[in-house]
C-alpha angles and dihedrals in degrees: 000000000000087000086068079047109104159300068229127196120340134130093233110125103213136041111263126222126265091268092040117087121203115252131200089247138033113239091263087062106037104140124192126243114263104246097279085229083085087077142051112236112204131146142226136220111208103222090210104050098022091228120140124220127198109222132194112196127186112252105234132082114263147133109298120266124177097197105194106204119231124242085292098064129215099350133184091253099049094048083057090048092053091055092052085050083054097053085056093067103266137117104225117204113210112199115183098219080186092063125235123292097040114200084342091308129125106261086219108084088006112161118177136137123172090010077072095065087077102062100043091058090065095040111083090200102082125063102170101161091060125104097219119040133019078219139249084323078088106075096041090061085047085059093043090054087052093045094048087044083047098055100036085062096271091304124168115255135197116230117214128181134155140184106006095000086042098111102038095087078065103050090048095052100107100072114103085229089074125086118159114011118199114203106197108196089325097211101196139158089029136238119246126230102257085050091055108046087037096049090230126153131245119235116286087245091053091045098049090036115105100200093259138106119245079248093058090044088055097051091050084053094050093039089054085042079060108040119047101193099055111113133177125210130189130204122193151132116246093225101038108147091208099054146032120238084196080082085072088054088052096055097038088058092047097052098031089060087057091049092252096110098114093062098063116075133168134192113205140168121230133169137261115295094005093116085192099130099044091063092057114078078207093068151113120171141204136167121241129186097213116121130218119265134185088274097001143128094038126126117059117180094005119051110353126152099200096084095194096051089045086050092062096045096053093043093054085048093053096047083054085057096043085054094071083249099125 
């Protein structure tokens, strides 16, 4: 049950207490909202399921980025994230999947954790504990990706998630709309709370599942057969105690047995000593000094409050852009 889900994916460092919701940010890094003139706020309606999104996008031209928020929704930190994005030379599209408004607040600057739980309880289109699918959530992102390609003249877009939305540039990846996809700590299926506060591990099946049938991996696999300029990237810390980078190995394996290996790459921070990285021809390592906390450390390029390690990671996506890769 979604209620055992999580005191998902947040970078606080202790368990709170029953009244007290997890944040994005601790108190010594809130961080305010950018003026929300700095976007264009628009909506779309998705023709197969009816459902209606807002969307923020950045105001400049720009190579086309669909930028899916974590548990904690459109947070200060990811709206500034999405303006740096900008300075790089995209246009970043920002859909609540939450609605607007979200528990009576405003979607734009939203910044919730556990207080999410309850919402996606009642909302039957999410699906997050399972091993695999994220749920019926899926294939509305599919039809956002359509709708923002649509309405940018067909264009091609880059899909990035992370956390709980981590996984969901993947499972998209087989419209033709989609060409890199960024999976920032996917953290499903998710951990449940006695997981959590026990440290205890989730089975190695959980841990190595990406939230996908054998059908939708396949489909990834004949859709990058097609396509040659589709490209996936991966972003984690070794040690993150939300999420398995055994899911990373999963994928590699998948894609290096059809000859597509070379077009997945991740960039990950791991500690002192840990020589993970150096043994996985996917990927790029760094050290990091951060240690691991009961849900840290946990966010890499998004929302991360360990500035130094963030830097990295945003410097290593926007090398990948400068690439030509997206």
């Amino acid at each position: 049950a979604i209620s055992a889900l999580l005191l998902l994916l947040s970078s606080c460092t202790s368990l709170p207490s029953k009244e007290t919701p997890i944040v994005a940010e601790t108190p010594s890094h809130k961080v305010e909202a950018p003026d929300e003139s700095r976007f264009v706020k628009t909506s779309a309606r998705l023709a197969g399921s009816g459902e209606t999104y807002p969307i923020w996008r950045t105001r400049s031209a720009g190579k086309l980025v669909l930028l899916l928020h974590p548990i904690n929704g459109l947070s200060p930190r990811l709206l500034h994230f999405a303006l740096e994005m900008e300075t790089w030379g995209y246009r970043v599209y920002l859909p609540s999947l939450y609605g607007d408004p979200v528990l009576g607040k405003p979607a734009y600057g939203f910044d919730r954790g556990l207080a999410m739980i309850k919402v996606l309880k009642k909302d039957d289109r999410w699906n997050p504990v399972q091993t695999d699918t994220v749920g019926p959530i899926v294939e509305e992102v599919a039809g956002l990706a359509r709708w923002v390609s649509a309405r940018e003249g067909g264009r091609r877009i880059a899909v990035m998630g992370y956390s709980l939305t981590g996984i969901l540039p993947l499972a998209i990846f087989d419209e033709p709309s989609v060409q890199v996809a960024i999976l920032g700590q996917p953290a499903t299926p998710a951990l449940r709370l006695h997981e959590i506060a026990g440290r205890i591990p989730q089975s190695q099946e959980k841990r190595e599942a990406l939230s996908m049938s054998e059908e939708d991996l396949d489909s990834v696999v004949r859709a990058m057969k097609r396509d040659s300029r589709k490209r996936i990237f991966g972003f984690h810390y070794v040690h993150d105690p939300m999420a398995s980078i055994e899911r990373f190995d999963v994928l590699n394996e998948r894609l290096a047995e059809n000859g597509l290996g070379n077009r997945f790459r991740a960039y990950v921070m791991e500690r002192p000593g840990e020589e993970f990285v150096g043994e996985r021809p996917w990927g790029v390592g760094n050290e990091t000094e951060e240690k691991r906390k009961l849900l840290t450390p946990h966010s890499t390029y998004g929302a991360n409050t360990n500035e130094e390690d963030q830097e990295w990671f945003r410097s290593q996506l926007k090398q990948a852009r400068g690439s030509g890769s997206f």
